[in-house]
Every structure is written in C-alpha cells, then in structure tokens.
PDB file of C-alpha atoms and ligand atoms in Angstrom:
ATOM      1  CA  MET A   1      -9.137   7.303  17.229  1.00 83.00           C
ATOM      2  CA  LYS A   2      -6.124   6.438  19.385  1.00 89.00           C
ATOM      3  CA  GLN A   3      -2.751   7.668  18.055  1.00 93.00           C
ATOM      4  CA  TYR A   4      -0.214   5.001  17.114  1.00 97.00           C
ATOM      5  CA  ASP A   5       3.559   5.423  16.851  1.00 97.00           C
ATOM      6  CA  ASN A   6       3.655   3.131  13.805  1.00 98.00           C
ATOM      7  CA  VAL A   7       0.923   4.936  11.816  1.00 98.00           C
ATOM      8  CA  VAL A   8       1.344   7.967   9.545  1.00 98.00           C
ATOM      9  CA  ILE A   9      -1.771   9.536   8.046  1.00 98.00           C
ATOM     10  CA  PHE A  10      -0.603  11.890   5.335  1.00 97.00           C
ATOM     11  CA  ASN A  11      -3.533  14.258   4.899  1.00 95.00           C
ATOM     12  CA  HIS A  12      -1.491  15.997   2.217  1.00 97.00           C
ATOM     13  CA  PRO A  13      -3.374  18.581   0.115  1.00 97.00           C
ATOM     14  CA  LEU A  14      -2.040  17.227  -3.210  1.00 97.00           C
ATOM     15  CA  ILE A  15      -2.968  13.660  -2.341  1.00 98.00           C
ATOM     16  CA  ASN A  16      -6.356  14.694  -0.918  1.00 98.00           C
ATOM     17  CA  HIS A  17      -7.092  16.565  -4.164  1.00 98.00           C
ATOM     18  CA  LYS A  18      -6.505  13.391  -6.148  1.00 98.00           C
ATOM     19  CA  ILE A  19      -8.497  11.274  -3.674  1.00 98.00           C
ATOM     20  CA  ALA A  20     -11.492  13.595  -4.131  1.00 98.00           C
ATOM     21  CA  ILE A  21     -11.489  12.759  -7.862  1.00 98.00           C
ATOM     22  CA  LEU A  22     -10.935   9.064  -7.092  1.00 98.00           C
ATOM     23  CA  ARG A  23     -14.018   8.982  -4.870  1.00 98.00           C
ATOM     24  CA  ASP A  24     -16.305  10.500  -7.521  1.00 98.00           C
ATOM     25  CA  GLU A  25     -18.553   7.804  -8.956  1.00 98.00           C
ATOM     26  CA  LYS A  26     -18.309   9.525 -12.370  1.00 98.00           C
ATOM     27  CA  THR A  27     -14.520   9.100 -12.583  1.00 98.00           C
ATOM     28  CA  SER A  28     -13.686   6.738 -15.450  1.00 98.00           C
ATOM     29  CA  MET A  29     -11.780   3.479 -15.046  1.00 98.00           C
ATOM     30  CA  LYS A  30      -8.802   4.963 -16.925  1.00 98.00           C
ATOM     31  CA  GLU A  31      -8.625   8.051 -14.736  1.00 98.00           C
ATOM     32  CA  PHE A  32      -9.166   5.961 -11.606  1.00 98.00           C
ATOM     33  CA  ARG A  33      -6.214   3.731 -12.537  1.00 98.00           C
ATOM     34  CA  GLU A  34      -3.978   6.725 -13.278  1.00 98.00           C
ATOM     35  CA  LEU A  35      -4.884   8.437 -10.007  1.00 98.00           C
ATOM     36  CA  ILE A  36      -4.153   5.313  -7.951  1.00 98.00           C
ATOM     37  CA  GLU A  37      -0.699   5.195  -9.555  1.00 98.00           C
ATOM     38  CA  GLU A  38      -0.003   8.899  -9.007  1.00 98.00           C
ATOM     39  CA  ILE A  39      -1.131   8.792  -5.370  1.00 98.00           C
ATOM     40  CA  THR A  40       1.020   5.714  -4.780  1.00 98.00           C
ATOM     41  CA  THR A  41       4.111   7.494  -6.129  1.00 98.00           C
ATOM     42  CA  LEU A  42       3.492  10.459  -3.830  1.00 98.00           C
ATOM     43  CA  MET A  43       2.928   8.133  -0.860  1.00 98.00           C
ATOM     44  CA  THR A  44       6.106   6.165  -1.612  1.00 98.00           C
ATOM     45  CA  TYR A  45       8.151   9.367  -1.706  1.00 96.00           C
ATOM     46  CA  GLU A  46       6.947  10.199   1.811  1.00 95.00           C
ATOM     47  CA  ALA A  47       7.038   6.652   3.208  1.00 97.00           C
ATOM     48  CA  LEU A  48      10.628   6.076   2.123  1.00 96.00           C
ATOM     49  CA  LYS A  49      12.006   9.061   3.976  1.00 93.00           C
ATOM     50  CA  GLU A  50      13.114   6.491   6.581  1.00 90.00           C
ATOM     51  CA  GLY A  51      14.023   2.826   6.671  1.00 90.00           C
ATOM     52  CA  VAL A  52      15.396   2.451   3.139  1.00 91.00           C
ATOM     53  CA  PRO A  53      18.521   0.280   2.838  1.00 92.00           C
ATOM     54  CA  THR A  54      21.294   2.508   1.481  1.00 95.00           C
ATOM     55  CA  VAL A  55      24.955   2.118   0.574  1.00 96.00           C
ATOM     56  CA  GLU A  56      27.821   4.535   0.136  1.00 98.00           C
ATOM     57  CA  LYS A  57      29.106   4.999  -3.382  1.00 97.00           C
ATOM     58  CA  THR A  58      31.964   6.975  -4.878  1.00 98.00           C
ATOM     59  CA  VAL A  59      30.892   9.305  -7.695  1.00 98.00           C
ATOM     60  CA  THR A  60      33.254  11.302  -9.876  1.00 98.00           C
ATOM     61  CA  THR A  61      31.801  14.613 -11.011  1.00 98.00           C
ATOM     62  CA  PRO A  62      33.533  16.704 -13.715  1.00 98.00           C
ATOM     63  CA  LEU A  63      35.242  18.550 -10.838  1.00 98.00           C
ATOM     64  CA  GLU A  64      36.053  16.003  -8.142  1.00 98.00           C
ATOM     65  CA  THR A  65      35.251  12.707  -6.497  1.00 98.00           C
ATOM     66  CA  CYS A  66      32.658  12.515  -3.711  1.00 98.00           C
ATOM     67  CA  GLN A  67      30.914   9.978  -1.506  1.00 98.00           C
ATOM     68  CA  GLN A  68      27.163   9.634  -2.108  1.00 98.00           C
ATOM     69  CA  THR A  69      24.418   7.687  -0.340  1.00 96.00           C
ATOM     70  CA  VAL A  70      22.255   5.692  -2.751  1.00 95.00           C
ATOM     71  CA  VAL A  71      19.493   3.091  -2.407  1.00 94.00           C
ATOM     72  CA  ALA A  72      21.042  -0.386  -2.233  1.00 93.00           C
ATOM     73  CA  ASP A  73      20.598  -2.605  -5.315  1.00 90.00           C
ATOM     74  CA  ASN A  74      17.719  -5.055  -5.092  1.00 91.00           C
ATOM     75  CA  ALA A  75      16.766  -3.733  -1.680  1.00 95.00           C
ATOM     76  CA  ILE A  76      13.038  -3.293  -2.202  1.00 97.00           C
ATOM     77  CA  ALA A  77      10.201  -5.701  -2.971  1.00 98.00           C
ATOM     78  CA  ILE A  78       6.667  -4.628  -3.838  1.00 98.00           C
ATOM     79  CA  VAL A  79       3.856  -6.901  -2.647  1.00 98.00           C
ATOM     80  CA  PRO A  80       0.327  -6.015  -3.780  1.00 98.00           C
ATOM     81  CA  ILE A  81      -2.660  -7.678  -2.141  1.00 98.00           C
ATOM     82  CA  LEU A  82      -4.745  -8.881  -5.110  1.00 98.00           C
ATOM     83  CA  ARG A  83      -6.617  -7.625  -6.789  1.00 96.00           C
ATOM     84  CA  ALA A  84      -6.787  -3.942  -5.954  1.00 98.00           C
ATOM     85  CA  GLY A  85      -3.187  -3.711  -4.736  1.00 98.00           C
ATOM     86  CA  LEU A  86      -2.089  -4.405  -8.333  1.00 98.00           C
ATOM     87  CA  GLY A  87      -3.179  -0.891  -9.222  1.00 98.00           C
ATOM     88  CA  MET A  88      -0.462   0.524  -6.957  1.00 98.00           C
ATOM     89  CA  VAL A  89       2.514  -1.421  -8.365  1.00 98.00           C
ATOM     90  CA  ASN A  90       3.352   0.897 -11.286  1.00 98.00           C
ATOM     91  CA  GLY A  91       3.297   3.892  -8.963  1.00 98.00           C
ATOM     92  CA  ILE A  92       6.274   2.368  -7.118  1.00 98.00           C
ATOM     93  CA  HIS A  93       7.971   0.955 -10.217  1.00 97.00           C
ATOM     94  CA  VAL A  94       8.255   4.506 -11.544  1.00 97.00           C
ATOM     95  CA  LEU A  95      10.661   5.133  -8.648  1.00 96.00           C
ATOM     96  CA  PHE A  96      12.284   1.667  -8.451  1.00 95.00           C
ATOM     97  CA  PRO A  97      11.971   0.061 -11.902  1.00 94.00           C
ATOM     98  CA  SER A  98      13.881  -3.077 -10.943  1.00 93.00           C
ATOM     99  CA  ALA A  99      11.985  -3.831  -7.724  1.00 96.00           C
ATOM    100  CA  ARG A 100      10.820  -7.447  -7.643  1.00 97.00           C
ATOM    101  CA  VAL A 101       7.090  -8.026  -7.200  1.00 98.00           C
ATOM    102  CA  GLY A 102       5.439 -10.663  -5.009  1.00 98.00           C
ATOM    103  CA  HIS A 103       1.698 -11.334  -5.097  1.00 98.00           C
ATOM    104  CA  ILE A 104      -0.655 -12.244  -2.280  1.00 98.00           C
ATOM    105  CA  GLY A 105      -4.177 -13.136  -3.398  1.00 98.00           C
ATOM    106  CA  MET A 106      -6.945 -12.493  -0.869  1.00 95.00           C
ATOM    107  CA  TYR A 107     -10.645 -11.903  -1.117  1.00 91.00           C
ATOM    108  CA  ARG A 108     -13.086 -11.050   1.637  1.00 88.00           C
ATOM    109  CA  ASP A 109     -15.880 -13.497   2.306  1.00 90.00           C
ATOM    110  CA  GLU A 110     -18.960 -11.339   1.669  1.00 86.00           C
ATOM    111  CA  GLU A 111     -20.821 -12.758   4.693  1.00 89.00           C
ATOM    112  CA  THR A 112     -18.136 -12.955   7.371  1.00 93.00           C
ATOM    113  CA  LEU A 113     -15.753 -10.287   5.907  1.00 92.00           C
ATOM    114  CA  GLU A 114     -12.936 -12.714   6.796  1.00 94.00           C
ATOM    115  CA  PRO A 115     -10.056 -12.715   4.268  1.00 94.00           C
ATOM    116  CA  LYS A 116      -9.445 -15.912   2.295  1.00 95.00           C
ATOM    117  CA  GLU A 117      -5.986 -16.469   0.850  1.00 96.00           C
ATOM    118  CA  TYR A 118      -5.978 -17.974  -2.654  1.00 96.00           C
ATOM    119  CA  TYR A 119      -2.510 -17.204  -4.012  1.00 97.00           C
ATOM    120  CA  CYS A 120       0.980 -16.427  -2.799  1.00 97.00           C
ATOM    121  CA  LYS A 121       4.154 -16.083  -4.830  1.00 98.00           C
ATOM    122  CA  LEU A 122       7.022 -14.105  -3.344  1.00 98.00           C
ATOM    123  CA  PRO A 123      10.471 -13.337  -4.795  1.00 98.00           C
ATOM    124  CA  ASP A 124      13.511 -15.246  -3.516  1.00 97.00           C
ATOM    125  CA  GLY A 125      15.389 -13.396  -0.817  1.00 97.00           C
ATOM    126  CA  ILE A 126      12.370 -11.297   0.177  1.00 98.00           C
ATOM    127  CA  GLU A 127      13.293 -11.788   3.844  1.00 97.00           C
ATOM    128  CA  ASN A 128      16.300  -9.489   3.340  1.00 96.00           C
ATOM    129  CA  LYS A 129      14.427  -6.726   1.524  1.00 97.00           C
ATOM    130  CA  LEU A 130      12.324  -3.773   2.526  1.00 97.00           C
ATOM    131  CA  VAL A 131       8.828  -5.005   1.673  1.00 98.00           C
ATOM    132  CA  LEU A 132       6.280  -2.450   0.481  1.00 98.00           C
ATOM    133  CA  LEU A 133       2.928  -4.164   1.009  1.00 98.00           C
ATOM    134  CA  VAL A 134       0.192  -2.274  -0.832  1.00 98.00           C
ATOM    135  CA  ASP A 135      -3.593  -2.248  -0.947  1.00 98.00           C
ATOM    136  CA  PRO A 136      -5.644   0.878  -1.654  1.00 98.00           C
ATOM    137  CA  MET A 137      -8.351  -0.028   0.890  1.00 98.00           C
ATOM    138  CA  LEU A 138      -7.878  -0.773   4.595  1.00 98.00           C
ATOM    139  CA  ALA A 139     -11.366  -1.624   5.858  1.00 98.00           C
ATOM    140  CA  THR A 140     -11.632  -4.147   8.749  1.00 97.00           C
ATOM    141  CA  GLY A 141      -7.875  -4.724   8.488  1.00 97.00           C
ATOM    142  CA  GLY A 142      -8.294  -8.496   8.136  1.00 97.00           C
ATOM    143  CA  SER A 143      -6.624  -8.736   4.698  1.00 97.00           C
ATOM    144  CA  ALA A 144      -3.652  -6.565   5.667  1.00 98.00           C
ATOM    145  CA  CYS A 145      -3.108  -8.426   8.966  1.00 98.00           C
ATOM    146  CA  ASP A 146      -3.175 -11.825   7.263  1.00 97.00           C
ATOM    147  CA  ALA A 147      -0.851 -10.629   4.487  1.00 98.00           C
ATOM    148  CA  ILE A 148       1.620  -9.295   7.083  1.00 98.00           C
ATOM    149  CA  ASP A 149       1.414 -12.587   9.039  1.00 98.00           C
ATOM    150  CA  LEU A 150       2.262 -14.424   5.830  1.00 97.00           C
ATOM    151  CA  LEU A 151       5.231 -12.150   5.081  1.00 98.00           C
ATOM    152  CA  LYS A 152       6.533 -12.562   8.624  1.00 98.00           C
ATOM    153  CA  LYS A 153       6.266 -16.357   8.335  1.00 98.00           C
ATOM    154  CA  ARG A 154       8.516 -16.023   5.275  1.00 97.00           C
ATOM    155  CA  GLY A 155      11.055 -14.190   7.445  1.00 98.00           C
ATOM    156  CA  CYS A 156      10.358 -10.582   6.400  1.00 98.00           C
ATOM    157  CA  LYS A 157      11.436  -8.164   9.108  1.00 97.00           C
ATOM    158  CA  ASN A 158      11.292  -4.788   7.377  1.00 96.00           C
ATOM    159  CA  ILE A 159       7.703  -4.231   6.225  1.00 98.00           C
ATOM    160  CA  LYS A 160       5.906  -1.010   5.320  1.00 98.00           C
ATOM    161  CA  PHE A 161       2.196  -1.166   4.540  1.00 98.00           C
ATOM    162  CA  MET A 162       0.608   1.538   2.372  1.00 98.00           C
ATOM    163  CA  ALA A 163      -3.141   2.053   1.962  1.00 98.00           C
ATOM    164  CA  ILE A 164      -4.799   5.006   0.255  1.00 98.00           C
ATOM    165  CA  ILE A 165      -8.004   5.061   2.318  1.00 98.00           C
ATOM    166  CA  GLY A 166      -8.263   3.619   5.830  1.00 98.00           C
ATOM    167  CA  ALA A 167     -11.183   3.096   8.182  1.00 98.00           C
ATOM    168  CA  PRO A 168     -10.482   3.736  11.886  1.00 98.00           C
ATOM    169  CA  GLU A 169     -11.252   0.074  12.719  1.00 97.00           C
ATOM    170  CA  GLY A 170      -8.755  -1.250  10.178  1.00 98.00           C
ATOM    171  CA  ILE A 171      -5.995   1.200  11.071  1.00 98.00           C
ATOM    172  CA  SER A 172      -6.282   0.254  14.762  1.00 98.00           C
ATOM    173  CA  LYS A 173      -6.353  -3.474  14.044  1.00 98.00           C
ATOM    174  CA  VAL A 174      -3.208  -3.463  11.903  1.00 98.00           C
ATOM    175  CA  ALA A 175      -1.370  -0.993  14.165  1.00 98.00           C
ATOM    176  CA  GLU A 176      -2.059  -3.076  17.276  1.00 98.00           C
ATOM    177  CA  SER A 177      -1.511  -6.503  15.692  1.00 98.00           C
ATOM    178  CA  HIS A 178       1.762  -5.455  14.055  1.00 98.00           C
ATOM    179  CA  PRO A 179       3.442  -2.679  16.059  1.00 98.00           C
ATOM    180  CA  ASP A 180       6.727  -3.376  14.218  1.00 98.00           C
ATOM    181  CA  VAL A 181       5.205  -2.552  10.809  1.00 98.00           C
ATOM    182  CA  ASN A 182       5.110   1.045   9.577  1.00 98.00           C
ATOM    183  CA  ILE A 183       1.657   1.891   8.277  1.00 98.00           C
ATOM    184  CA  TYR A 184       1.038   4.750   5.852  1.00 98.00           C
ATOM    185  CA  VAL A 185      -2.499   5.855   5.047  1.00 98.00           C
ATOM    186  CA  SER A 186      -3.312   8.810   2.815  1.00 98.00           C
ATOM    187  CA  THR A 187      -6.612   9.612   4.441  1.00 98.00           C
ATOM    188  CA  GLN A 188      -8.696   8.273   7.289  1.00 98.00           C
ATOM    189  CA  ASP A 189     -12.397   7.927   6.543  1.00 98.00           C
ATOM    190  CA  ARG A 190     -15.330   7.981   8.977  1.00 98.00           C
ATOM    191  CA  GLN A 191     -16.469   4.379   9.430  1.00 97.00           C
ATOM    192  CA  LEU A 192     -17.432   1.054   7.905  1.00 97.00           C
ATOM    193  CA  ASN A 193     -20.998   0.328   6.849  1.00 97.00           C
ATOM    194  CA  GLU A 194     -22.831  -2.913   7.709  1.00 95.00           C
ATOM    195  CA  ASN A 195     -21.281  -4.615   4.639  1.00 94.00           C
ATOM    196  CA  GLY A 196     -17.744  -3.665   5.615  1.00 95.00           C
ATOM    197  CA  TYR A 197     -17.428  -0.877   3.029  1.00 97.00           C
ATOM    198  CA  ILE A 198     -15.593   2.304   3.943  1.00 98.00           C
ATOM    199  CA  LEU A 199     -17.719   5.473   4.252  1.00 98.00           C
ATOM    200  CA  PRO A 200     -17.510   7.770   2.381  1.00 98.00           C
ATOM    201  CA  GLY A 201     -14.832   5.647   0.641  1.00 98.00           C
ATOM    202  CA  LEU A 202     -14.809   5.095  -3.092  1.00 98.00           C
ATOM    203  CA  GLY A 203     -16.752   1.853  -3.463  1.00 98.00           C
ATOM    204  CA  ASP A 204     -15.043  -1.377  -4.478  1.00 97.00           C
ATOM    205  CA  ALA A 205     -11.503  -0.487  -5.526  1.00 98.00           C
ATOM    206  CA  GLY A 206     -10.921  -3.756  -7.422  1.00 97.00           C
ATOM    207  CA  ASP A 207     -14.111  -3.349  -9.444  1.00 98.00           C
ATOM    208  CA  ARG A 208     -13.347   0.289 -10.267  1.00 98.00           C
ATOM    209  CA  LEU A 209      -9.762  -0.549 -11.335  1.00 98.00           C
ATOM    210  CA  PHE A 210     -10.652  -3.512 -13.493  1.00 97.00           C
ATOM    211  CA  GLY A 211     -14.173  -2.743 -14.689  1.00 96.00           C
ATOM    212  CA  THR A 212     -15.885  -5.653 -12.943  1.00 96.00           C
ATOM    213  CA  LYS A 213     -19.031  -5.594 -10.836  1.00 88.00           C
TER     214      LYS A 213
HETATM  215  C1  PRP B 301     -10.691  -5.336  -0.842  1.00 80.34           C
HETATM  216  C2  PRP B 301      -9.460  -4.458  -0.721  1.00 80.34           C
HETATM  217  C3  PRP B 301      -8.708  -5.115   0.396  1.00 80.34           C
HETATM  218  C4  PRP B 301      -9.810  -5.612   1.288  1.00 80.34           C
HETATM  219  C5  PRP B 301      -9.922  -4.694   2.455  1.00 80.34           C
HETATM  220  O1  PRP B 301     -10.422  -6.490  -1.529  1.00 80.34           O
HETATM  221  O2  PRP B 301      -8.732  -4.355  -1.901  1.00 80.34           O
HETATM  222  O3  PRP B 301      -7.879  -6.181  -0.016  1.00 80.34           O
HETATM  223  O4  PRP B 301     -11.013  -5.595   0.527  1.00 80.34           O
HETATM  224  O5  PRP B 301     -10.850  -5.150   3.350  1.00 80.34           O
HETATM  225  P1  PRP B 301     -10.461  -5.633   4.819  1.00 80.34           P
HETATM  226  O6  PRP B 301      -9.569  -4.572   5.395  1.00 80.34           O
HETATM  227  O7  PRP B 301     -11.802  -5.676   5.503  1.00 80.34           O
HETATM  228  O8  PRP B 301      -9.826  -6.970   4.759  1.00 80.34           O
HETATM  229  P2  PRP B 301     -11.573  -7.532  -1.948  1.00 80.34           P
HETATM  230  O9  PRP B 301     -11.696  -8.593  -0.899  1.00 80.34           O
HETATM  231  O10 PRP B 301     -12.816  -6.790  -2.297  1.00 80.34           O
HETATM  232  O11 PRP B 301     -10.930  -8.250  -3.201  1.00 80.34           O
HETATM  233  P3  PRP B 301     -10.593  -7.622  -4.642  1.00 80.34           P
HETATM  234  O12 PRP B 301      -9.439  -6.655  -4.450  1.00 80.34           O
HETATM  235  O13 PRP B 301     -10.198  -8.834  -5.418  1.00 80.34           O
HETATM  236  O14 PRP B 301     -11.811  -6.949  -5.186  1.00 80.34           O
HETATM  237  N1  URA B 302     -12.759  -2.995  -0.145  1.00 80.34           N
HETATM  238  C1  URA B 302     -13.047  -2.025  -1.045  1.00 80.34           C
HETATM  239  O1  URA B 302     -12.666  -2.124  -2.216  1.00 80.34           O
HETATM  240  N2  URA B 302     -13.767  -0.978  -0.637  1.00 80.34           N
HETATM  241  C2  URA B 302     -14.190  -0.845   0.625  1.00 80.34           C
HETATM  242  O2  URA B 302     -14.838   0.166   0.946  1.00 80.34           O
HETATM  243  C3  URA B 302     -13.889  -1.857   1.552  1.00 80.34           C
HETATM  244  C4  URA B 302     -13.155  -2.926   1.136  1.00 80.34           C
END
C-alpha cells in the first residue's frame, strides 16, 4: 500500500498482543469490551504526542514555583461512530474524564456497503476542540469519510481519527479524501472480503461488543 504522511500504523507489540486476543472467536463479550478500551487508551497515548492544545500554568512545588505545560481545559471532544465506536469512549475518558462526547450514528447498507447516517448530536463549541473520532473498524472507509465530512461541515478543523483494525482500501480512501486529518490505525489487515468484512479481522465489532447478531 502507498505510504501517506497523515497515516500512522502503530504495529506496537503490546497492542498487537491484545488484538490477537480480540480476534479470537472464543473471546467473551466482557473480555472483548475490556480489550477495546485498553487498546484505545494505548492508542490515545501515542496519538496525542502531537496536536494537543496546551496552556502554560504556574505550579508551586514544596521547593519553588515553576512553569508547566498542561492540556487546555475542555480542549478535547470524543466522537464515536455508532455503534462500535462506543466501545472506545471509556478508553479515552480514562485519560480525559471531562471530555465531552458527540455521537454520529451510521450503519452500512448490507448490499451497497454505503454508510447511512441516522443520528448526530455534537457538543457545543466542538469546532474549537481537538476531535478524536473513533471506530474500531476501518473497512471500505465510507463511514469514516462521511463522519469526517459531517464534522468539517460543523466547522471542526483539528480532527484525529483512530481505528483499531484497518483494511488497505479504507486507509487509502480516508487518507486521500482527508489529507488534513491525522489517521491512527493499530494494525493493517490484508483485505476486504466480498461482503466488505476485513480479513482476517475480528468479525462484526458492534455485534461482539454488544452481544447482538
Ligand atoms: C461497522 C464499523 C464501522 C463500519 C466500517 O459498523 O463499526 O462503522 O462498519 O465499515 P466501512 O469502513 O466500510 O464504512 P456497522 O455499519 O456494522 O454498524 P454497527 O457498528 O452499528 O454494527
Ligand atoms: N465492520 C465490522 O464490524 N467488521 C468488519 O470487518 C467490517 C466492518
């Protein structure tokens, strides 16, 4: 696959270890949910190395006063793409408990694989925040592209998209459609099958998170 300046594929041994358990069809719903959260926290730590709004603050230690750089208040919004993106929210809230959460509801039409939007509620002032758009699965890239279009229409300028597993087709589509968005993918899988599922993948992330079929 072509290399893109706006794409980071982590391939980190700790994350890959957890993804191996996530993929296993025998992994329970509870463990699946916990792993999605843990992987998201690790991804957020890496993804926020750059581009986080910070401010200078004076801190008085027991010995002296110093200037410190801290994350600006109310600077980050989390936006999961429903349903499966919901599983990633707590993994970011662990790091930023007061981050506001917006929701974008999308499902893929099973025939055309085109995303259909069915819900959108975003926090006030989102256009001035760093938006962490999250969805564990990046398959054709249609859902992520439409969600980013929607955020841009609402004025968002600082968007990072995080997906746990990405197919080459989806990574290329989002990277080329939105070169100004930073894309973070934990691992790149081989290909999509004829039904638009990622191979080897982990199956349907929403169903495995919420126990549906
Ligand atoms: C899954 C997944 C993504 C989308 C990815 O959602 O969570 O949102 O498919 O596919 P794409 O890159 O081809 O658009 P799905 O439509 O199955 O809805 P769900 O999360 O409600 O199960
Ligand atoms: N959505 C999923 O949940 N899994 C896939 O493999 C593709 C899209």
